[in-house]
PDB file of C-alpha atoms in Angstrom:
ATOM      1  CA  ASP G   1     128.650 109.150  71.929  1.00 46.00           C
ATOM      2  CA  LEU G   2     129.639 107.477  75.198  1.00 51.00           C
ATOM      3  CA  PRO G   3     126.830 106.435  77.590  1.00 55.00           C
ATOM      4  CA  GLY G   4     127.109 108.052  81.043  1.00 66.00           C
ATOM      5  CA  ASN G   5     130.070 109.762  82.531  1.00 77.00           C
ATOM      6  CA  TRP G   6     133.425 108.508  81.045  1.00 88.00           C
ATOM      7  CA  PRO G   7     136.092 108.250  83.843  1.00 92.00           C
ATOM      8  CA  ASP G   8     138.249 111.227  82.694  1.00 91.00           C
ATOM      9  CA  TYR G   9     136.620 112.959  85.726  1.00 93.00           C
ATOM     10  CA  VAL G  10     139.364 111.124  87.697  1.00 95.00           C
ATOM     11  CA  PHE G  11     141.788 113.861  86.409  1.00 95.00           C
ATOM     12  CA  ASP G  12     139.565 116.793  87.488  1.00 95.00           C
ATOM     13  CA  PRO G  13     141.209 118.899  90.199  1.00 95.00           C
ATOM     14  CA  GLY G  14     138.314 118.247  92.606  1.00 95.00           C
ATOM     15  CA  TYR G  15     138.328 114.438  92.218  1.00 95.00           C
ATOM     16  CA  SER G  16     138.563 112.821  95.674  1.00 96.00           C
ATOM     17  CA  LEU G  17     141.317 110.078  95.312  1.00 97.00           C
ATOM     18  CA  MET G  18     141.327 107.763  98.281  1.00 98.00           C
ATOM     19  CA  SER G  19     144.708 107.541  99.986  1.00 97.00           C
ATOM     20  CA  LEU G  20     146.581 104.277  99.514  1.00 97.00           C
ATOM     21  CA  LYS G  21     145.974 103.596 103.241  1.00 98.00           C
ATOM     22  CA  GLU G  22     142.262 103.946 102.663  1.00 98.00           C
ATOM     23  CA  VAL G  23     142.402 101.547  99.629  1.00 98.00           C
ATOM     24  CA  GLU G  24     144.451  99.078 101.673  1.00 98.00           C
ATOM     25  CA  ARG G  25     141.877  99.170 104.538  1.00 99.00           C
ATOM     26  CA  TYR G  26     138.903  98.848 102.082  1.00 99.00           C
ATOM     27  CA  VAL G  27     140.500  95.857 100.265  1.00 98.00           C
ATOM     28  CA  SER G  28     141.353  94.204 103.624  1.00 99.00           C
ATOM     29  CA  GLU G  29     137.796  94.607 104.758  1.00 98.00           C
ATOM     30  CA  ASN G  30     135.911  93.992 101.579  1.00 98.00           C
ATOM     31  CA  ARG G  31     138.262  91.670  99.495  1.00 97.00           C
ATOM     32  CA  LYS G  32     137.591  93.835  96.382  1.00 98.00           C
ATOM     33  CA  LEU G  33     138.412  97.225  95.000  1.00 97.00           C
ATOM     34  CA  PRO G  34     136.352 100.154  95.828  1.00 97.00           C
ATOM     35  CA  GLY G  35     133.721 100.846  93.283  1.00 94.00           C
ATOM     36  CA  LEU G  36     133.871  97.514  91.620  1.00 96.00           C
ATOM     37  CA  PRO G  37     131.289  94.636  92.159  1.00 96.00           C
ATOM     38  CA  SER G  38     132.257  91.557  94.134  1.00 95.00           C
ATOM     39  CA  ALA G  39     132.584  88.230  92.471  1.00 95.00           C
ATOM     40  CA  ARG G  40     129.417  87.177  94.343  1.00 96.00           C
ATOM     41  CA  THR G  41     127.620  90.160  92.811  1.00 96.00           C
ATOM     42  CA  ILE G  42     128.714  89.349  89.348  1.00 96.00           C
ATOM     43  CA  GLN G  43     127.677  85.704  89.754  1.00 97.00           C
ATOM     44  CA  SER G  44     124.289  86.677  90.919  1.00 98.00           C
ATOM     45  CA  GLU G  45     123.436  89.610  88.944  1.00 97.00           C
ATOM     46  CA  GLY G  46     125.643  89.280  85.784  1.00 97.00           C
ATOM     47  CA  LEU G  47     128.036  91.771  84.254  1.00 95.00           C
ATOM     48  CA  ASP G  48     127.359  94.869  82.250  1.00 93.00           C
ATOM     49  CA  VAL G  49     130.521  94.831  80.048  1.00 94.00           C
ATOM     50  CA  GLY G  50     130.299  98.546  79.120  1.00 91.00           C
ATOM     51  CA  LEU G  51     129.974  99.650  82.711  1.00 91.00           C
ATOM     52  CA  MET G  52     132.845  97.359  83.715  1.00 94.00           C
ATOM     53  CA  GLN G  53     135.013  98.791  81.030  1.00 94.00           C
ATOM     54  CA  ALA G  54     134.356 102.296  82.291  1.00 94.00           C
ATOM     55  CA  LYS G  55     135.130 101.213  85.987  1.00 95.00           C
ATOM     56  CA  MET G  56     138.327  99.526  84.884  1.00 96.00           C
ATOM     57  CA  LEU G  57     139.368 102.627  83.062  1.00 96.00           C
ATOM     58  CA  GLU G  58     138.509 104.544  86.273  1.00 96.00           C
ATOM     59  CA  LYS G  59     140.812 102.288  88.276  1.00 97.00           C
ATOM     60  CA  MET G  60     143.607 102.613  85.598  1.00 98.00           C
ATOM     61  CA  GLU G  61     143.381 106.369  85.739  1.00 97.00           C
ATOM     62  CA  GLU G  62     143.527 106.243  89.537  1.00 98.00           C
ATOM     63  CA  LEU G  63     146.647 104.041  89.306  1.00 98.00           C
ATOM     64  CA  VAL G  64     148.264 106.752  87.020  1.00 98.00           C
ATOM     65  CA  LEU G  65     147.579 109.284  89.812  1.00 98.00           C
ATOM     66  CA  TYR G  66     149.023 107.097  92.473  1.00 98.00           C
ATOM     67  CA  VAL G  67     152.185 106.510  90.446  1.00 99.00           C
ATOM     68  CA  ILE G  68     152.553 110.250  89.885  1.00 98.00           C
ATOM     69  CA  LEU G  69     152.198 110.914  93.708  1.00 97.00           C
ATOM     70  CA  LEU G  70     154.637 108.232  94.447  1.00 98.00           C
ATOM     71  CA  GLU G  71     157.183 109.520  91.924  1.00 99.00           C
ATOM     72  CA  LYS G  72     156.890 113.024  93.571  1.00 98.00           C
ATOM     73  CA  LYS G  73     157.555 111.455  96.936  1.00 98.00           C
ATOM     74  CA  VAL G  74     160.547 109.512  95.649  1.00 98.00           C
ATOM     75  CA  SER G  75     161.874 112.668  94.000  1.00 98.00           C
ATOM     76  CA  ALA G  76     161.484 114.628  97.257  1.00 98.00           C
ATOM     77  CA  LEU G  77     163.286 111.957  99.240  1.00 98.00           C
ATOM     78  CA  GLU G  78     166.135 111.877  96.670  1.00 97.00           C
ATOM     79  CA  GLU G  79     166.518 115.579  96.997  1.00 97.00           C
ATOM     80  CA  GLN G  80     166.525 115.457 100.711  1.00 97.00           C
ATOM     81  CA  LEU G  81     169.044 112.682 100.635  1.00 96.00           C
ATOM     82  CA  VAL G  82     171.353 114.782  98.376  1.00 96.00           C
ATOM     83  CA  ALA G  83     170.897 117.737 100.574  1.00 95.00           C
ATOM     84  CA  ASP G  84     171.625 115.761 103.750  1.00 95.00           C
ATOM     85  CA  SER G  85     174.785 114.313 102.312  1.00 93.00           C
ATOM     86  CA  LYS G  86     176.325 117.739 101.694  1.00 87.00           C
TER      87      LYS G  86
END
C-alpha cells in the first residue's frame, strides 16, 4: 500500500492544472516550482524522500498534461494554416 494520496489525481477531470503563465509567474516570484519545497527549506528541515518522490511524480504527470495541451494547440494551428492556404 502506498502512503497518502499517490499523484494519479493529476489525471482526474476536476484537477486544477495551473496555466503555464501562472507557473511562469510563480517560478519568477518564488524561484521554485509550486508545491515543492525550496532549497532553503530542505537545508533547514531535511527531505522526506517518499514525499519528494510523490511530488516529483506529480510534476511529471503535470508535464504530460502540458505537453498534451501544447500538442493540441499545435495541431489546431497546423489545421488553420492548411485551411488558410487553400
